[in-house]
Short mmCIF file of C-alpha atoms in Angstrom, two decimals:
data_model
loop_
_atom_site.label_atom_id
_atom_site.label_comp_id
_atom_site.label_asym_id
_atom_site.label_seq_id
_atom_site.Cartn_x
_atom_site.Cartn_y
_atom_site.Cartn_z
CA MET A 1 0.00 0.00 0.00
CA HIS A 2 2.79 2.34 1.00
CA ASP A 3 4.61 1.44 -2.17
CA PHE A 4 1.52 2.18 -4.18
CA ILE A 5 1.10 5.66 -2.70
CA GLU A 6 4.75 6.42 -3.29
CA ARG A 7 4.45 5.41 -6.88
CA ILE A 8 1.39 7.62 -7.36
CA THR A 9 2.98 10.69 -5.75
CA ALA A 10 6.04 10.30 -7.93
CA TYR A 11 3.83 11.02 -10.91
CA VAL A 12 1.61 13.66 -9.40
CA HIS A 13 3.50 16.46 -11.15
CA TRP A 14 2.65 14.95 -14.52
CA ALA A 15 -1.02 15.13 -13.66
CA LEU A 16 -0.62 18.69 -12.39
CA PHE A 17 1.27 19.66 -15.53
CA LEU A 18 -1.47 18.33 -17.76
CA LEU A 19 -4.17 19.92 -15.61
CA LEU A 20 -2.52 23.37 -15.72
CA GLU A 21 -1.90 23.18 -19.47
CA VAL A 22 -5.51 22.15 -20.08
CA LEU A 23 -6.63 25.02 -17.87
CA SER A 24 -4.44 27.42 -19.88
CA GLY A 25 -5.90 26.06 -23.08
CA PHE A 26 -9.38 26.57 -21.70
CA LEU A 27 -8.55 30.19 -20.83
CA LEU A 28 -6.99 30.66 -24.25
CA PHE A 29 -10.06 29.54 -26.14
CA GLN A 30 -12.67 30.81 -23.73
CA TYR A 31 -11.48 34.30 -23.00
CA ASN A 32 -9.65 35.44 -26.09
CA HIS A 33 -12.88 36.60 -27.59
CA TYR A 34 -13.02 39.28 -24.91
CA GLN A 35 -16.71 40.08 -25.07
CA GLY A 36 -17.34 36.80 -23.27
CA SER A 37 -15.93 37.91 -19.99
CA VAL A 38 -15.04 41.37 -18.88
CA TRP A 39 -13.53 40.30 -15.61
CA PHE A 40 -10.79 38.32 -17.22
CA THR A 41 -9.54 41.12 -19.43
CA GLN A 42 -7.55 44.26 -18.93
CA ALA A 43 -10.82 46.04 -18.16
CA ASN A 44 -11.26 44.24 -14.84
CA THR A 45 -11.06 46.62 -11.93
CA ALA A 46 -7.66 45.63 -10.55
CA ALA A 47 -5.83 45.53 -13.85
CA ALA A 48 -7.48 48.70 -15.10
CA MET A 49 -6.57 50.54 -11.89
CA VAL A 50 -2.89 49.62 -12.18
CA HIS A 51 -2.90 50.56 -15.86
CA GLU A 52 -4.57 53.85 -15.00
CA TRP A 53 -1.80 54.81 -12.55
CA GLU A 54 0.69 53.95 -15.23
CA ALA A 55 -1.18 56.00 -17.83
CA LYS A 56 -1.26 58.99 -15.51
CA ALA A 57 2.47 58.80 -14.92
CA LEU A 58 3.20 58.35 -18.60
CA SER A 59 0.91 61.13 -19.76
CA TYR A 60 3.19 63.64 -18.06
CA LEU A 61 6.17 62.32 -19.93
CA ARG A 62 4.39 62.41 -23.26
CA MET A 63 2.91 65.88 -22.78
CA PRO A 64 5.34 67.83 -24.98
CA ALA A 65 4.68 65.63 -28.00
CA GLU A 66 0.93 65.60 -27.35
CA ASN A 67 0.93 69.36 -27.06
CA ALA A 68 2.80 69.81 -30.27
CA ALA A 69 0.34 67.53 -32.05
CA LEU A 70 -2.63 69.38 -30.57
CA VAL A 71 -1.28 72.74 -31.60
CA ARG A 72 -0.69 71.49 -35.13
CA ARG A 73 -4.18 70.06 -35.24
CA ASN A 74 -5.58 73.32 -33.91
CA ILE A 75 -3.93 75.28 -36.66
CA ILE A 76 -5.30 72.95 -39.31
CA LEU A 77 -8.79 73.19 -37.86
CA GLN A 78 -8.59 76.94 -37.56
CA ASN A 79 -7.59 77.07 -41.17
CA LYS A 80 -10.48 74.82 -42.19
CA LEU A 81 -12.87 76.90 -40.14
CA ASP A 82 -11.78 80.02 -41.97
CA ILE A 83 -12.27 78.38 -45.34
CA LEU A 84 -15.69 77.05 -44.35
CA ARG A 85 -16.77 80.37 -42.95
CA HIS A 86 -15.78 81.97 -46.19
CA GLU A 87 -17.69 79.40 -48.21
CA LEU A 88 -20.71 79.68 -45.98
CA ALA A 89 -20.72 83.41 -46.49
CA LEU A 90 -20.63 82.85 -50.25
CA THR A 91 -23.52 80.36 -50.28
CA ARG A 92 -25.57 82.59 -48.03
CA ALA A 93 -24.98 85.42 -50.38
CA ASP A 94 -26.44 83.73 -53.43
CA SER A 95 -28.91 81.27 -51.94
CA SER A 96 -31.43 81.37 -49.18
CA SER A 97 -30.74 77.74 -48.30
CA THR A 98 -28.46 77.34 -45.31
CA HIS A 99 -29.30 73.70 -44.79
CA ASN A 100 -26.14 71.86 -43.89
CA PRO A 101 -26.43 68.08 -43.78
CA GLN A 102 -23.06 67.63 -42.09
CA GLU A 103 -24.21 69.78 -39.20
CA GLU A 104 -27.34 67.69 -38.98
CA VAL A 105 -25.26 64.52 -38.66
CA LEU A 106 -23.02 65.90 -35.97
CA ARG A 107 -25.87 67.34 -33.95
CA ASN A 108 -26.95 63.86 -32.97
CA MET A 109 -23.46 62.80 -31.92
CA THR A 110 -22.10 63.41 -28.49
CA LEU A 111 -18.36 63.04 -28.04
CA ILE A 112 -17.26 61.46 -24.78
CA PRO A 113 -13.60 62.28 -24.06
CA ALA A 114 -11.42 59.51 -22.63
CA GLN A 115 -7.82 58.56 -22.12
CA ILE A 116 -6.23 55.29 -23.12
CA VAL A 117 -4.98 53.44 -20.04
CA ASP A 118 -3.80 50.25 -21.69
CA ASN A 119 -2.78 49.67 -25.25
CA SER A 120 -1.11 47.08 -27.43
CA VAL A 121 -0.13 46.91 -31.08
CA ARG A 122 2.02 43.83 -31.27
CA LYS A 123 -0.65 41.17 -30.98
CA ARG A 124 -2.88 39.68 -33.63
CA ASP A 125 -5.95 40.85 -31.76
CA ASN A 126 -5.14 44.16 -30.17
CA MET A 127 -7.41 45.79 -27.65
CA LEU A 128 -7.33 49.13 -25.85
CA VAL A 129 -8.69 50.05 -22.45
CA ILE A 130 -10.04 53.59 -22.01
CA ASN A 131 -11.04 55.29 -18.78
CA ALA A 132 -14.64 56.01 -19.67
CA GLY A 133 -17.31 53.44 -18.95
CA SER A 134 -21.05 52.98 -18.66
CA ASN A 135 -21.20 55.74 -16.04
CA ASP A 136 -19.91 58.19 -18.65
CA GLY A 137 -22.44 57.03 -21.21
CA VAL A 138 -20.25 54.60 -23.14
CA ALA A 139 -21.94 51.47 -24.47
CA PRO A 140 -20.70 48.57 -26.58
CA GLU A 141 -20.59 49.12 -30.35
CA MET A 142 -19.81 52.82 -30.08
CA GLY A 143 -17.05 54.18 -32.29
CA VAL A 144 -13.80 55.56 -30.88
CA VAL A 145 -11.88 58.28 -32.73
CA SER A 146 -8.83 60.44 -32.14
CA GLY A 147 -7.80 63.72 -33.69
CA THR A 148 -6.19 61.82 -36.53
CA GLY A 149 -8.96 59.36 -37.35
CA VAL A 150 -10.64 56.12 -36.38
CA VAL A 151 -9.25 54.17 -33.42
CA GLY A 152 -11.68 51.30 -32.89
CA ILE A 153 -15.03 50.13 -31.61
CA VAL A 154 -16.08 49.63 -27.98
CA SER A 155 -16.54 45.93 -27.29
CA ALA A 156 -17.25 45.72 -23.56
CA VAL A 157 -17.83 48.22 -20.78
CA THR A 158 -17.53 48.26 -17.02
CA GLN A 159 -18.65 51.19 -14.87
CA HIS A 160 -15.50 53.24 -15.31
CA HIS A 161 -13.59 51.58 -18.14
CA SER A 162 -14.23 50.22 -21.58
CA LEU A 163 -12.49 47.63 -23.67
CA VAL A 164 -12.06 48.83 -27.24
CA MET A 165 -11.40 46.59 -30.22
CA SER A 166 -8.63 48.47 -31.98
CA ILE A 167 -8.55 48.71 -35.77
CA LEU A 168 -5.39 46.65 -35.29
CA ASN A 169 -7.43 43.53 -34.54
CA SER A 170 -7.97 40.63 -36.89
CA HIS A 171 -11.70 40.72 -36.09
CA SER A 172 -12.03 44.42 -36.85
CA SER A 173 -13.79 45.31 -40.06
CA ILE A 174 -14.75 48.91 -40.71
CA SER A 175 -16.96 49.97 -43.56
CA CYS A 176 -14.99 52.50 -45.62
CA ARG A 177 -14.94 54.24 -48.99
CA LEU A 178 -12.63 56.17 -51.26
CA ARG A 179 -13.22 59.84 -50.63
CA GLY A 180 -15.12 61.50 -53.44
CA THR A 181 -16.25 58.21 -55.02
CA GLU A 182 -18.87 55.59 -54.36
CA TYR A 183 -16.38 52.74 -54.12
CA PHE A 184 -16.64 51.18 -50.72
CA GLY A 185 -15.25 48.16 -48.94
CA TYR A 186 -14.11 46.95 -45.58
CA LEU A 187 -10.93 48.00 -43.86
CA LYS A 188 -9.16 45.03 -42.32
CA TRP A 189 -5.91 44.56 -40.50
CA LYS A 190 -3.94 41.43 -41.17
CA GLY A 191 -1.32 41.63 -38.48
CA GLY A 192 2.24 42.78 -38.75
CA LYS A 193 2.95 46.47 -39.09
CA PRO A 194 0.72 48.70 -36.97
CA LEU A 195 0.26 51.31 -39.72
CA ARG A 196 -0.71 48.93 -42.55
CA ALA A 197 -4.27 47.82 -43.21
CA TYR A 198 -6.08 46.54 -46.28
CA MET A 199 -9.25 47.42 -48.14
CA ASP A 200 -10.68 44.56 -50.18
CA ASP A 201 -13.07 44.23 -53.11
CA VAL A 202 -12.38 47.50 -54.89
CA PRO A 203 -13.60 46.98 -58.48
CA ARG A 204 -11.04 46.95 -61.27
CA HIS A 205 -12.65 49.81 -63.15
CA ALA A 206 -12.18 52.18 -60.24
CA HIS A 207 -9.63 54.92 -60.87
CA ILE A 208 -7.37 54.79 -57.88
CA GLN A 209 -4.11 56.51 -57.27
CA LYS A 210 -1.59 56.19 -54.53
CA GLY A 211 -2.36 58.80 -51.91
CA ASP A 212 -6.14 58.70 -52.35
CA VAL A 213 -7.97 59.22 -49.08
CA ILE A 214 -9.93 56.43 -47.38
CA GLU A 215 -12.69 57.48 -45.00
CA THR A 216 -15.58 55.87 -43.15
CA SER A 217 -18.59 55.19 -45.35
CA GLY A 218 -21.26 55.87 -42.76
CA PHE A 219 -23.08 52.68 -43.77
CA SER A 220 -22.92 51.34 -40.25
CA SER A 221 -24.34 53.14 -37.28
CA VAL A 222 -20.99 53.13 -35.49
CA PHE A 223 -19.17 55.91 -37.35
CA PRO A 224 -20.64 58.84 -39.24
CA ALA A 225 -19.49 59.18 -42.84
CA GLY A 226 -16.29 61.00 -43.68
CA ILE A 227 -13.98 60.20 -40.77
CA PHE A 228 -10.40 59.87 -41.95
CA LEU A 229 -8.91 56.35 -41.95
CA GLY A 230 -5.79 56.62 -44.03
CA LYS A 231 -4.32 56.88 -47.50
CA VAL A 232 -3.75 54.39 -50.30
CA ALA A 233 -0.14 53.26 -50.13
CA GLU A 234 -0.14 50.40 -52.62
CA ILE A 235 -2.58 49.04 -55.19
CA LYS A 236 -2.46 45.25 -55.45
CA ASN A 237 -4.49 42.51 -57.05
CA SER A 238 -6.83 40.58 -54.80
CA SER A 239 -6.07 36.89 -54.33
CA ASP A 240 -8.69 35.87 -56.90
CA GLY A 241 -7.46 38.52 -59.34
CA LEU A 242 -10.95 39.94 -59.85
CA ALA A 243 -10.61 43.11 -57.83
CA TYR A 244 -8.05 45.42 -56.32
CA GLU A 245 -6.78 45.07 -52.82
CA LEU A 246 -5.57 48.39 -51.48
CA GLU A 247 -2.83 48.61 -48.93
CA ILE A 248 -3.70 51.49 -46.65
CA LEU A 249 -1.31 53.61 -44.63
CA LEU A 250 -3.36 54.29 -41.51
CA SER A 251 -3.58 57.87 -40.33
CA THR A 252 -3.72 57.01 -36.64
CA ASP A 253 -0.62 55.67 -34.95
CA ILE A 254 -2.32 53.57 -32.28
CA ALA A 255 1.01 52.93 -30.58
CA ASN A 256 1.39 56.62 -29.69
CA LEU A 257 -2.11 57.51 -28.69
CA ARG A 258 -3.43 58.86 -25.42
CA HIS A 259 -6.52 61.02 -25.89
CA VAL A 260 -9.55 59.66 -27.71
CA ASN A 261 -13.26 60.41 -28.05
CA VAL A 262 -16.12 57.97 -28.00
CA ILE A 263 -18.87 58.80 -30.47
CA SER A 264 -22.19 58.40 -28.78
CA ASN A 265 -24.80 58.24 -31.47
CA GLN A 266 -28.24 58.90 -30.09
CA ASN A 267 -29.82 57.66 -33.29
CA LYS A 268 -27.95 54.38 -33.16
CA ALA A 269 -30.75 52.38 -31.53
CA GLU A 270 -33.13 53.71 -34.14
CA ILE A 271 -30.83 52.82 -37.04
CA ASP A 272 -30.13 49.37 -35.61
CA SER A 273 -33.80 48.61 -35.16
CA LEU A 274 -34.32 49.48 -38.81
CA LEU A 275 -31.47 47.22 -39.86
CA THR A 276 -32.79 44.22 -37.98
CA GLN A 277 -36.32 44.55 -39.31
CA MET B 1 11.83 28.34 4.04
CA ILE B 2 9.01 30.84 4.56
CA ILE B 3 11.41 33.75 4.28
CA SER B 4 12.89 32.50 1.05
CA THR B 5 9.39 31.98 -0.35
CA LEU B 6 8.43 35.51 0.65
CA LYS B 7 11.58 36.91 -0.93
CA ARG B 8 10.76 34.97 -4.06
CA LEU B 9 7.23 36.39 -4.04
CA VAL B 10 8.50 39.98 -3.79
CA TRP B 11 10.99 39.33 -6.58
CA ALA B 12 8.24 37.81 -8.71
CA LEU B 13 5.94 40.80 -8.15
CA LEU B 14 8.73 43.21 -9.03
CA LEU B 15 9.46 41.35 -12.26
CA LEU B 16 5.78 41.20 -13.14
CA LEU B 17 5.41 44.94 -12.54
CA ILE B 18 8.36 45.64 -14.82
CA GLN B 19 6.89 43.29 -17.43
CA VAL B 20 3.39 44.72 -17.30
CA LEU B 21 4.13 48.41 -16.85
CA ILE B 22 7.23 48.86 -18.97
CA LEU B 23 8.10 45.97 -21.25
CA ASP B 24 4.57 45.28 -22.51
CA GLN B 25 4.57 48.83 -23.89
CA VAL B 26 7.94 48.56 -25.62
CA HIS B 27 8.01 47.30 -29.18
CA PRO B 28 11.47 47.42 -30.70
CA TRP B 29 11.00 48.40 -34.38
CA GLY B 30 7.30 47.71 -34.01
CA TYR B 31 7.87 44.01 -33.41
CA GLY B 32 7.40 41.81 -30.38
CA ALA B 33 8.03 42.86 -26.81
CA PRO B 34 10.60 41.53 -24.38
CA LEU B 35 9.20 38.81 -22.11
CA ILE B 36 11.19 38.57 -18.92
CA CYS B 37 8.66 37.15 -16.45
CA SER B 38 10.05 33.72 -17.32
CA LEU B 39 13.02 34.66 -15.12
CA ILE B 40 10.81 33.83 -12.13
CA VAL B 41 10.63 30.24 -13.32
CA ILE B 42 14.23 30.10 -14.58
CA THR B 43 15.65 31.03 -11.17
CA LEU B 44 13.62 28.54 -9.09
CA PRO B 45 16.19 26.90 -6.79
CA MET B 46 17.19 23.29 -7.03
CA GLY B 47 15.07 21.07 -4.81
CA THR B 48 11.85 22.97 -5.50
CA SER B 49 9.21 20.27 -5.79
CA ARG B 50 8.04 19.81 -9.32
CA SER B 51 4.45 20.57 -8.41
CA ALA B 52 5.50 23.79 -6.68
CA ALA B 53 7.49 24.79 -9.77
CA LEU B 54 4.42 24.19 -11.94
CA LEU B 55 2.27 26.34 -9.67
CA TRP B 56 4.85 29.14 -9.77
CA GLY B 57 4.87 28.98 -13.53
CA PHE B 58 1.11 28.92 -13.91
CA GLY B 59 0.55 31.67 -11.31
CA THR B 60 3.10 33.98 -12.89
CA GLY B 61 1.65 33.36 -16.33
CA LEU B 62 -1.89 33.96 -15.16
CA ILE B 63 -1.04 37.38 -13.71
CA ALA B 64 0.95 38.34 -16.81
CA ASP B 65 -2.01 37.22 -18.94
CA ILE B 66 -4.61 39.21 -17.06
CA PHE B 67 -2.63 42.41 -17.42
CA ALA B 68 -1.63 41.87 -21.03
CA GLY B 69 -5.00 40.53 -22.20
CA THR B 70 -3.45 37.32 -23.50
CA ALA B 71 -5.63 34.85 -21.58
CA GLY B 72 -3.98 31.45 -21.32
CA ILE B 73 -0.94 32.21 -23.49
CA SER B 74 1.65 33.10 -20.86
CA SER B 75 0.25 30.60 -18.40
CA ALA B 76 0.59 27.76 -20.92
CA ALA B 77 4.12 28.81 -21.91
CA LEU B 78 5.36 29.33 -18.35
CA THR B 79 3.76 26.12 -17.07
CA PHE B 80 5.64 24.31 -19.78
CA ILE B 81 9.04 25.73 -18.92
CA ALA B 82 8.30 25.19 -15.23
CA PHE B 83 7.87 21.53 -16.11
CA ILE B 84 11.23 21.43 -17.89
CA GLN B 85 13.23 23.58 -15.48
CA PRO B 86 13.88 21.16 -12.54
CA PRO B 87 15.28 18.24 -14.59
CA LEU B 88 17.24 20.62 -16.82
CA LEU B 89 18.76 22.25 -13.75
CA GLU B 90 19.75 18.82 -12.40
CA VAL B 91 21.56 18.10 -15.63
CA MET B 92 23.22 21.49 -16.09
CA ALA B 93 24.20 22.34 -12.52
CA PRO B 94 27.76 21.48 -11.49
CA ARG B 95 28.13 18.02 -9.91
CA ASP B 96 29.41 19.20 -6.55
CA SER B 97 26.82 21.95 -6.08
CA GLU B 98 24.95 22.52 -2.86
CA GLU B 99 21.49 21.08 -2.39
CA GLU B 100 19.42 24.22 -2.67
CA LEU B 101 21.44 25.72 -5.47
CA ARG B 102 19.90 28.91 -6.75
CA PRO B 103 20.68 29.26 -10.46
CA SER B 104 22.86 32.29 -11.20
CA PHE B 105 26.07 33.16 -13.02
CA SER B 106 28.14 32.63 -9.88
CA THR B 107 26.63 29.30 -8.79
CA MET B 108 26.42 27.60 -12.15
CA GLY B 109 29.28 29.10 -14.04
CA ARG B 110 28.95 31.78 -16.69
CA TRP B 111 28.67 29.61 -19.78
CA ASN B 112 26.44 26.95 -18.20
CA TYR B 113 23.99 29.49 -16.84
CA LEU B 114 23.86 31.35 -20.14
CA GLN B 115 22.97 28.13 -21.94
CA PHE B 116 20.39 27.34 -19.27
CA ILE B 117 18.70 30.75 -19.65
CA ALA B 118 18.91 30.74 -23.43
CA LEU B 119 17.29 27.31 -23.73
CA LEU B 120 14.39 27.92 -21.34
CA LEU B 121 13.80 31.39 -22.76
CA LEU B 122 13.73 30.00 -26.29
CA LEU B 123 11.13 27.38 -25.31
CA HIS B 124 9.06 30.08 -23.63
CA HIS B 125 9.17 32.30 -26.71
CA ILE B 126 8.39 29.51 -29.15
CA ILE B 127 5.29 28.45 -27.21
CA TYR B 128 4.20 32.02 -26.50
CA PHE B 129 4.40 33.18 -30.10
CA ALA B 130 3.01 29.95 -31.51
CA LEU B 131 -0.08 30.24 -29.31
CA GLU B 132 -0.43 33.95 -29.84
CA GLY B 133 -0.27 33.71 -33.59
CA PHE B 134 -2.61 30.72 -33.69
CA SER B 135 -4.37 31.55 -36.91
CA TYR B 136 -1.91 34.17 -38.01
CA PHE B 137 -1.01 33.81 -41.64
CA PHE B 138 1.99 36.12 -41.59
CA ILE B 139 4.46 33.46 -40.58
CA GLU B 140 7.37 35.80 -41.34
CA ASP B 141 6.01 38.39 -38.99
CA ILE B 142 5.70 35.87 -36.18
CA ALA B 143 9.24 34.71 -36.80
CA ILE B 144 10.60 38.27 -36.80
CA SER B 145 8.59 39.20 -33.72
CA MET B 146 9.84 36.12 -31.95
CA GLY B 147 13.45 36.74 -32.93
CA VAL B 148 13.42 40.40 -31.92
CA SER B 149 11.62 39.64 -28.70
CA TYR B 150 13.93 36.74 -27.89
CA ALA B 151 17.08 38.80 -28.43
CA ALA B 152 15.72 41.69 -26.36
CA SER B 153 14.58 39.39 -23.54
CA LEU B 154 17.88 37.54 -23.41
CA LEU B 155 19.81 40.80 -23.23
CA LEU B 156 17.57 42.17 -20.50
CA ILE B 157 17.71 38.98 -18.46
CA ILE B 158 21.49 38.87 -18.58
CA LEU B 159 21.55 42.51 -17.50
CA ALA B 160 19.03 41.86 -14.71
CA GLU B 161 21.04 38.91 -13.47
CA HIS B 162 24.17 41.05 -13.31
CA VAL B 163 22.32 43.74 -11.38
CA ARG B 164 20.87 41.24 -8.93
CA ASN B 165 24.09 39.31 -8.43
CA PRO B 166 26.96 41.73 -8.87
CA LYS B 167 30.38 40.15 -9.03
CA LYS B 168 32.11 40.08 -5.70
#
């Protein structure tokens, strides 16, 4: 009997090894789709708190660069505002119509400011954690943008934090179009470089040049139309040779991002209910 | 015994903090990130029971996973090297070493310890990147990420070991 027990205990580590590896495998398959469980992701309270301290400390270090970027952005916007004001004055002068559809679109959007507290770009499925949650009005499926363009889509929320599926995620697929044309497709990231994404299914008769602008199409309720995504860097043939596949240089460098805005679309529920009918 | 376990725990927490707060945010040339939490498993002293080693590995991996959002990946990789570490240490430690030998440059000899680290670290990286890139079709990118990450981790671990155990 004693012999028997000894023999069993000599192999107990094998059993433990297998058990722990199976457990890891279970975690791997169960929780890598994030939405399934908020508590086991970076958005859980403990992890988010630690990441938030870190983000606070880092934001001081990154302030000069952020400031420079903001100033530059400000100048561009100021410039645009001047041009628009000028144009508005012209249209008012020769037409009584002051109806502005763009204004109409934006009126129904509320921007919720947030800071990124955890970020990754090196994985196949990258996620971000931001410090705005359900208490701030964030809900899953809302779009997240920065001053330079689209960042991602909210996938899960806790009271004070949200988990955002970055555009650098193999499951991300954002409806986009070539600015000024009706050609649209889906923007996908295939791993690798954090500034390279692809737009599929662009018809062969489309006139495309390197440097053409890609923006959101507005077909989904997540992003309004016309938000900057990036520029065409390379025009390639799709794998079946029937269409173009565009390599896109993304405008937003997710790796160096701190301040973002969540787009809260008050019409979203309405649009979604129409889509499901 | 309790004191050495406590010391080990503090050391593990420190390494995990460095991993989670600093190294997970560093991507040399946009590829990979150094993974040094395996050092917790690598430096388990001789005579640690194999089950205890496995629990150290799994626990460390689990914490690293929660903070990095890589559920199951680090825990699988670290459990695996925790399974390999004790027998490998038996083989690679000098014959006349003391019973509770704690692996380091001074106790195992420079070259031996370097080989020991390099081997375990390589296993850790292979498993980590294989699991992470499960359905990844950019095999080159995985290979580059792994290479960059491996080189950076090895360098950092050698540095860390020199800081922790300065030459007398």
